[in-house]
Every structure is written in structure tokens, then in C-alpha cells.
């Protein structure tokens, strides 16, 4: 059994996801990821939630460690399907954002140390390609548009976009409660 990646039992409507992506992109420009040492090329975000009081898009795209008081941004408020997707999870949301890895770009191997004890990160691919490779513990995770995956990103992980298109994921951090823990436990991927 893999415990560093779990495909959750959701299949979201890709056309509706893409429609909300288009709406969000019309409201705000993509914001370069603030940890420049972790990537080469273009890795950028559109914040869908932000910590209370962080009103500028650049501030919305980052978070103060330990502050779990997240509220919807105007970009999320304009996207009803993203709101519906988030509402399917019976736990408190934290940072939620769209993340784009441009064609030819790479996220270098790193660990997100603040994850996996009381907060987990879920990925829903919106736009991807066979030449986009996401690795956790040097093992490739193949994710299709509309699927929902837990990835244990406190472990070493990296992404390479060798395609000619930009890869976009809806990336959601949630508090790890009993409901989510049970969902993850019963859906572990067999080897």
C-alpha cells in the first residue's frame, strides 16, 4: 500500500473546473510563486483563499505560518464550481489556490515541512499532459484532470513539465479531521 499518495473517491467536472479557471484568470494576473529557489521557469498562483487582512493579491498568495484564519478571496467568490468543490470536503479549509507550472518549467525537489500532521494538501488537476511528471519519493504519480489526490508533500517531491502546455492544478490545504482521515485510510492505492 502507498501511503504517500492516495486517490480520493471524487471525479470533478472538468468543463466546469475549466470555466471557473477562465473566470479567475479574467479577474487577476497569475502571481509568481514567492519561493524562487524551489523552481526554474514559471510557477505561479491565483489565491482562492487568503488569511484575513491580507487584501492585496501578492499578500493573498502567501501565508503567515500558524495562522489558520482563511477566508475566500474575490476570485473564489466569482467561481461557483470551485466553491462547490471545496464544500464537498467536510473539514476546515486553509490555503486554496490555483497553481500553474508553465511549459518547460520545473519545481525542484523539496519538502513542505508544515504539512501532514494536522493539515494536508490535495491536488485536482485541471490541465495536465502525459509529459508532466509529478514525483513523490522519486516515484511518479499519474493524475488525470478532475481526479482528487492526497500527496504526502512533507516527503521529497518535484514536478517537471516537459510538455508544450501549462499545467494547472487546484491545490487545497485542509485541516486533517476524522472525516478526512477516514476517507484517506479507506482509499489507499494498492501497489
PDB file of C-alpha atoms in Angstrom:
ATOM      1  CA  UNK A   1       0.000   0.000   0.000  1.00  0.00           C
ATOM      2  CA  UNK A   2       1.173   3.507  -0.836  1.00  0.00           C
ATOM      3  CA  UNK A   3       0.680   5.979   1.965  1.00  0.00           C
ATOM      4  CA  UNK A   4       2.424   8.902   0.249  1.00  0.00           C
ATOM      5  CA  UNK A   5      -0.295   9.224  -2.430  1.00  0.00           C
ATOM      6  CA  UNK A   6      -3.990   8.459  -2.170  1.00  0.00           C
ATOM      7  CA  UNK A   7      -6.539   8.868  -4.937  1.00  0.00           C
ATOM      8  CA  UNK A   8      -9.714  10.060  -3.256  1.00  0.00           C
ATOM      9  CA  UNK A   9     -13.191   8.960  -4.427  1.00  0.00           C
ATOM     10  CA  UNK A  10     -14.083  12.146  -6.295  1.00  0.00           C
ATOM     11  CA  UNK A  11     -14.326  12.878 -10.001  1.00  0.00           C
ATOM     12  CA  UNK A  12     -14.989  16.555 -10.579  1.00  0.00           C
ATOM     13  CA  UNK A  13     -16.474  18.004 -13.777  1.00  0.00           C
ATOM     14  CA  UNK A  14     -13.506  19.138 -15.876  1.00  0.00           C
ATOM     15  CA  UNK A  15     -15.522  21.524 -18.080  1.00  0.00           C
ATOM     16  CA  UNK A  16     -16.900  23.308 -15.013  1.00  0.00           C
ATOM     17  CA  UNK A  17     -13.424  23.444 -13.457  1.00  0.00           C
ATOM     18  CA  UNK A  18     -12.043  24.991 -16.649  1.00  0.00           C
ATOM     19  CA  UNK A  19     -14.895  27.514 -16.808  1.00  0.00           C
ATOM     20  CA  UNK A  20     -14.076  28.700 -13.285  1.00  0.00           C
ATOM     21  CA  UNK A  21     -10.368  28.787 -14.162  1.00  0.00           C
ATOM     22  CA  UNK A  22     -11.185  31.109 -17.063  1.00  0.00           C
ATOM     23  CA  UNK A  23     -13.260  33.312 -14.725  1.00  0.00           C
ATOM     24  CA  UNK A  24     -10.434  33.533 -12.171  1.00  0.00           C
ATOM     25  CA  UNK A  25      -7.851  34.339 -14.855  1.00  0.00           C
ATOM     26  CA  UNK A  26     -10.067  37.197 -16.081  1.00  0.00           C
ATOM     27  CA  UNK A  27     -10.129  38.708 -12.569  1.00  0.00           C
ATOM     28  CA  UNK A  28      -6.435  38.643 -11.629  1.00  0.00           C
ATOM     29  CA  UNK A  29      -3.000  38.008 -13.126  1.00  0.00           C
ATOM     30  CA  UNK A  30      -1.047  34.940 -12.108  1.00  0.00           C
ATOM     31  CA  UNK A  31       1.361  35.732  -9.256  1.00  0.00           C
ATOM     32  CA  UNK A  32       4.881  34.254  -9.287  1.00  0.00           C
ATOM     33  CA  UNK A  33       5.479  31.735  -6.510  1.00  0.00           C
ATOM     34  CA  UNK A  34       7.375  33.501  -3.726  1.00  0.00           C
ATOM     35  CA  UNK A  35       9.916  30.694  -3.012  1.00  0.00           C
ATOM     36  CA  UNK A  36      12.116  31.317  -6.062  1.00  0.00           C
ATOM     37  CA  UNK A  37      14.752  28.762  -5.000  1.00  0.00           C
ATOM     38  CA  UNK A  38      12.227  25.917  -5.419  1.00  0.00           C
ATOM     39  CA  UNK A  39      11.709  26.216  -9.174  1.00  0.00           C
ATOM     40  CA  UNK A  40      13.096  27.077 -12.591  1.00  0.00           C
ATOM     41  CA  UNK A  41      10.921  28.736 -15.201  1.00  0.00           C
ATOM     42  CA  UNK A  42       7.444  29.967 -14.299  1.00  0.00           C
ATOM     43  CA  UNK A  43       5.480  28.659 -11.300  1.00  0.00           C
ATOM     44  CA  UNK A  44       2.608  30.898 -10.322  1.00  0.00           C
ATOM     45  CA  UNK A  45      -0.588  31.064  -8.291  1.00  0.00           C
ATOM     46  CA  UNK A  46      -4.042  32.589  -8.104  1.00  0.00           C
ATOM     47  CA  UNK A  47      -5.136  32.677  -4.443  1.00  0.00           C
ATOM     48  CA  UNK A  48      -8.703  31.485  -3.854  1.00  0.00           C
ATOM     49  CA  UNK A  49      -8.470  31.859  -0.080  1.00  0.00           C
ATOM     50  CA  UNK A  50      -6.270  34.153   1.970  1.00  0.00           C
ATOM     51  CA  UNK A  51      -5.606  34.892   5.595  1.00  0.00           C
ATOM     52  CA  UNK A  52      -7.922  37.543   6.982  1.00  0.00           C
ATOM     53  CA  UNK A  53      -6.469  41.020   6.491  1.00  0.00           C
ATOM     54  CA  UNK A  54      -4.226  40.102   3.554  1.00  0.00           C
ATOM     55  CA  UNK A  55      -6.070  42.075   0.885  1.00  0.00           C
ATOM     56  CA  UNK A  56      -3.524  42.586  -1.909  1.00  0.00           C
ATOM     57  CA  UNK A  57      -3.219  39.670  -4.376  1.00  0.00           C
ATOM     58  CA  UNK A  58       0.525  39.283  -3.679  1.00  0.00           C
ATOM     59  CA  UNK A  59      -0.139  39.055   0.085  1.00  0.00           C
ATOM     60  CA  UNK A  60      -3.059  36.682  -0.564  1.00  0.00           C
ATOM     61  CA  UNK A  61      -0.658  34.333  -2.372  1.00  0.00           C
ATOM     62  CA  UNK A  62       1.482  33.803   0.742  1.00  0.00           C
ATOM     63  CA  UNK A  63       0.593  32.849   4.294  1.00  0.00           C
ATOM     64  CA  UNK A  64       1.840  33.585   7.791  1.00  0.00           C
ATOM     65  CA  UNK A  65       2.759  30.235   9.404  1.00  0.00           C
ATOM     66  CA  UNK A  66       0.414  29.165  12.174  1.00  0.00           C
ATOM     67  CA  UNK A  67      -2.451  31.490  11.182  1.00  0.00           C
ATOM     68  CA  UNK A  68      -5.369  29.239  10.141  1.00  0.00           C
ATOM     69  CA  UNK A  69      -7.973  32.005   9.698  1.00  0.00           C
ATOM     70  CA  UNK A  70      -8.558  31.795   5.915  1.00  0.00           C
ATOM     71  CA  UNK A  71     -11.395  33.491   4.061  1.00  0.00           C
ATOM     72  CA  UNK A  72     -12.491  33.414   0.397  1.00  0.00           C
ATOM     73  CA  UNK A  73     -10.849  35.898  -1.961  1.00  0.00           C
ATOM     74  CA  UNK A  74     -12.916  37.839  -4.527  1.00  0.00           C
ATOM     75  CA  UNK A  75     -11.510  35.395  -7.108  1.00  0.00           C
ATOM     76  CA  UNK A  76     -13.126  32.417  -5.344  1.00  0.00           C
ATOM     77  CA  UNK A  77     -16.369  34.336  -4.848  1.00  0.00           C
ATOM     78  CA  UNK A  78     -16.626  34.641  -8.660  1.00  0.00           C
ATOM     79  CA  UNK A  79     -16.188  30.862  -9.167  1.00  0.00           C
ATOM     80  CA  UNK A  80     -19.270  28.872  -8.078  1.00  0.00           C
ATOM     81  CA  UNK A  81     -17.954  25.438  -9.056  1.00  0.00           C
ATOM     82  CA  UNK A  82     -14.702  25.895  -7.127  1.00  0.00           C
ATOM     83  CA  UNK A  83     -16.881  26.801  -4.119  1.00  0.00           C
ATOM     84  CA  UNK A  84     -18.934  23.631  -4.667  1.00  0.00           C
ATOM     85  CA  UNK A  85     -15.766  21.508  -4.896  1.00  0.00           C
ATOM     86  CA  UNK A  86     -14.379  22.957  -1.653  1.00  0.00           C
ATOM     87  CA  UNK A  87     -17.753  22.404   0.005  1.00  0.00           C
ATOM     88  CA  UNK A  88     -17.537  18.652  -0.676  1.00  0.00           C
ATOM     89  CA  UNK A  89     -14.825  18.362   1.975  1.00  0.00           C
ATOM     90  CA  UNK A  90     -16.221  18.093   5.497  1.00  0.00           C
ATOM     91  CA  UNK A  91     -13.349  19.873   7.170  1.00  0.00           C
ATOM     92  CA  UNK A  92     -11.971  23.389   7.557  1.00  0.00           C
ATOM     93  CA  UNK A  93     -10.144  24.809   4.554  1.00  0.00           C
ATOM     94  CA  UNK A  94      -6.857  26.648   4.798  1.00  0.00           C
ATOM     95  CA  UNK A  95      -4.884  27.873   1.794  1.00  0.00           C
ATOM     96  CA  UNK A  96      -6.593  27.130  -1.515  1.00  0.00           C
ATOM     97  CA  UNK A  97      -5.135  28.279  -4.802  1.00  0.00           C
ATOM     98  CA  UNK A  98      -4.741  27.600  -8.469  1.00  0.00           C
ATOM     99  CA  UNK A  99      -1.157  26.682  -9.303  1.00  0.00           C
ATOM    100  CA  UNK A 100       0.305  26.877 -12.795  1.00  0.00           C
ATOM    101  CA  UNK A 101       3.590  25.309 -13.871  1.00  0.00           C
ATOM    102  CA  UNK A 102       4.388  26.740 -17.290  1.00  0.00           C
ATOM    103  CA  UNK A 103       5.538  24.605 -20.206  1.00  0.00           C
ATOM    104  CA  UNK A 104       9.235  23.751 -19.860  1.00  0.00           C
ATOM    105  CA  UNK A 105       9.334  24.652 -16.145  1.00  0.00           C
ATOM    106  CA  UNK A 106      10.383  22.578 -13.161  1.00  0.00           C
ATOM    107  CA  UNK A 107       9.621  22.514  -9.446  1.00  0.00           C
ATOM    108  CA  UNK A 108      12.836  21.357  -7.799  1.00  0.00           C
ATOM    109  CA  UNK A 109      12.804  18.600  -5.206  1.00  0.00           C
ATOM    110  CA  UNK A 110      11.812  19.927  -1.798  1.00  0.00           C
ATOM    111  CA  UNK A 111       9.719  19.104   1.266  1.00  0.00           C
ATOM    112  CA  UNK A 112       6.800  21.055   2.723  1.00  0.00           C
ATOM    113  CA  UNK A 113       7.560  20.562   6.407  1.00  0.00           C
ATOM    114  CA  UNK A 114       4.377  22.290   7.617  1.00  0.00           C
ATOM    115  CA  UNK A 115       2.112  19.608   6.125  1.00  0.00           C
ATOM    116  CA  UNK A 116       0.745  16.194   7.053  1.00  0.00           C
ATOM    117  CA  UNK A 117       0.424  16.357  10.831  1.00  0.00           C
ATOM    118  CA  UNK A 118      -2.713  18.460  11.179  1.00  0.00           C
ATOM    119  CA  UNK A 119      -3.035  19.846   7.648  1.00  0.00           C
ATOM    120  CA  UNK A 120      -2.945  18.010   4.325  1.00  0.00           C
ATOM    121  CA  UNK A 121      -2.690  19.099   0.696  1.00  0.00           C
ATOM    122  CA  UNK A 122      -4.989  17.805  -2.032  1.00  0.00           C
ATOM    123  CA  UNK A 123      -4.481  18.260  -5.771  1.00  0.00           C
ATOM    124  CA  UNK A 124      -7.115  18.353  -8.507  1.00  0.00           C
ATOM    125  CA  UNK A 125      -5.559  18.579 -11.979  1.00  0.00           C
ATOM    126  CA  UNK A 126      -7.417  20.951 -14.305  1.00  0.00           C
ATOM    127  CA  UNK A 127      -4.950  20.979 -17.195  1.00  0.00           C
ATOM    128  CA  UNK A 128      -2.185  18.409 -17.498  1.00  0.00           C
ATOM    129  CA  UNK A 129      -0.341  16.311 -20.079  1.00  0.00           C
ATOM    130  CA  UNK A 130       1.436  12.955 -20.292  1.00  0.00           C
ATOM    131  CA  UNK A 131       4.745  14.869 -20.370  1.00  0.00           C
ATOM    132  CA  UNK A 132       4.106  16.459 -16.964  1.00  0.00           C
ATOM    133  CA  UNK A 133       5.760  14.273 -14.323  1.00  0.00           C
ATOM    134  CA  UNK A 134       4.952  14.680 -10.608  1.00  0.00           C
ATOM    135  CA  UNK A 135       7.237  12.651  -8.326  1.00  0.00           C
ATOM    136  CA  UNK A 136       6.812  11.856  -4.632  1.00  0.00           C
ATOM    137  CA  UNK A 137       9.704   9.890  -3.094  1.00  0.00           C
ATOM    138  CA  UNK A 138      11.142   9.521  -6.631  1.00  0.00           C
ATOM    139  CA  UNK A 139       8.037   7.603  -7.723  1.00  0.00           C
ATOM    140  CA  UNK A 140       5.838   9.150 -10.416  1.00  0.00           C
ATOM    141  CA  UNK A 141       2.197   9.894  -9.573  1.00  0.00           C
ATOM    142  CA  UNK A 142      -0.086   9.917 -12.618  1.00  0.00           C
ATOM    143  CA  UNK A 143      -3.047  12.227 -12.070  1.00  0.00           C
ATOM    144  CA  UNK A 144      -5.820  12.901 -14.583  1.00  0.00           C
ATOM    145  CA  UNK A 145      -7.987  16.034 -14.891  1.00  0.00           C
ATOM    146  CA  UNK A 146     -10.862  16.091 -12.418  1.00  0.00           C
ATOM    147  CA  UNK A 147      -9.329  13.484 -10.080  1.00  0.00           C
ATOM    148  CA  UNK A 148      -8.523  14.362  -6.479  1.00  0.00           C
ATOM    149  CA  UNK A 149      -5.279  13.229  -4.863  1.00  0.00           C
ATOM    150  CA  UNK A 150      -3.718  13.451  -1.431  1.00  0.00           C
ATOM    151  CA  UNK A 151       0.068  13.650  -1.743  1.00  0.00           C
ATOM    152  CA  UNK A 152       2.305  13.465   1.335  1.00  0.00           C
ATOM    153  CA  UNK A 153       4.346  16.529   0.486  1.00  0.00           C
ATOM    154  CA  UNK A 154       6.342  16.554   3.707  1.00  0.00           C
ATOM    155  CA  UNK A 155       8.256  13.868   1.753  1.00  0.00           C
ATOM    156  CA  UNK A 156      10.614  14.793  -1.105  1.00  0.00           C
ATOM    157  CA  UNK A 157       8.675  15.780  -4.236  1.00  0.00           C
ATOM    158  CA  UNK A 158       9.277  17.511  -7.563  1.00  0.00           C
ATOM    159  CA  UNK A 159       7.471  18.244 -10.827  1.00  0.00           C
ATOM    160  CA  UNK A 160       8.803  18.532 -14.368  1.00  0.00           C
ATOM    161  CA  UNK A 161       6.671  19.976 -17.166  1.00  0.00           C
ATOM    162  CA  UNK A 162       8.231  18.689 -20.380  1.00  0.00           C
ATOM    163  CA  UNK A 163       5.048  19.417 -22.335  1.00  0.00           C
ATOM    164  CA  UNK A 164       4.184  22.345 -24.593  1.00  0.00           C
ATOM    165  CA  UNK A 165       1.249  23.425 -22.369  1.00  0.00           C
ATOM    166  CA  UNK A 166       0.927  24.993 -18.935  1.00  0.00           C
ATOM    167  CA  UNK A 167      -0.106  22.568 -16.200  1.00  0.00           C
ATOM    168  CA  UNK A 168      -2.765  23.900 -13.806  1.00  0.00           C
ATOM    169  CA  UNK A 169      -3.930  22.278 -10.555  1.00  0.00           C
ATOM    170  CA  UNK A 170      -6.455  23.314  -7.937  1.00  0.00           C
ATOM    171  CA  UNK A 171      -4.388  22.894  -4.753  1.00  0.00           C
ATOM    172  CA  UNK A 172      -6.282  22.729  -1.468  1.00  0.00           C
ATOM    173  CA  UNK A 173      -4.958  22.594   2.075  1.00  0.00           C
ATOM    174  CA  UNK A 174      -7.420  21.242   4.630  1.00  0.00           C
ATOM    175  CA  UNK A 175      -7.303  20.532   8.337  1.00  0.00           C
ATOM    176  CA  UNK A 176      -6.877  16.807   8.903  1.00  0.00           C
ATOM    177  CA  UNK A 177     -10.001  15.814  10.839  1.00  0.00           C
ATOM    178  CA  UNK A 178     -11.578  12.395  11.474  1.00  0.00           C
ATOM    179  CA  UNK A 179     -13.725  12.588   8.288  1.00  0.00           C
ATOM    180  CA  UNK A 180     -10.744  13.278   6.029  1.00  0.00           C
ATOM    181  CA  UNK A 181      -8.506  10.793   7.862  1.00  0.00           C
ATOM    182  CA  UNK A 182     -11.104   8.028   7.326  1.00  0.00           C
ATOM    183  CA  UNK A 183     -11.531   8.964   3.657  1.00  0.00           C
ATOM    184  CA  UNK A 184      -7.769   8.737   3.137  1.00  0.00           C
ATOM    185  CA  UNK A 185      -7.492   5.439   5.046  1.00  0.00           C
ATOM    186  CA  UNK A 186     -10.130   3.576   3.019  1.00  0.00           C
ATOM    187  CA  UNK A 187      -8.823   4.820  -0.343  1.00  0.00           C
ATOM    188  CA  UNK A 188      -5.116   3.956  -0.170  1.00  0.00           C
ATOM    189  CA  UNK A 189      -3.691   2.897  -3.525  1.00  0.00           C
ATOM    190  CA  UNK A 190      -2.580  -0.731  -3.703  1.00  0.00           C
ATOM    191  CA  UNK A 191       0.805  -1.498  -5.195  1.00  0.00           C
TER     192      UNK A 191
END
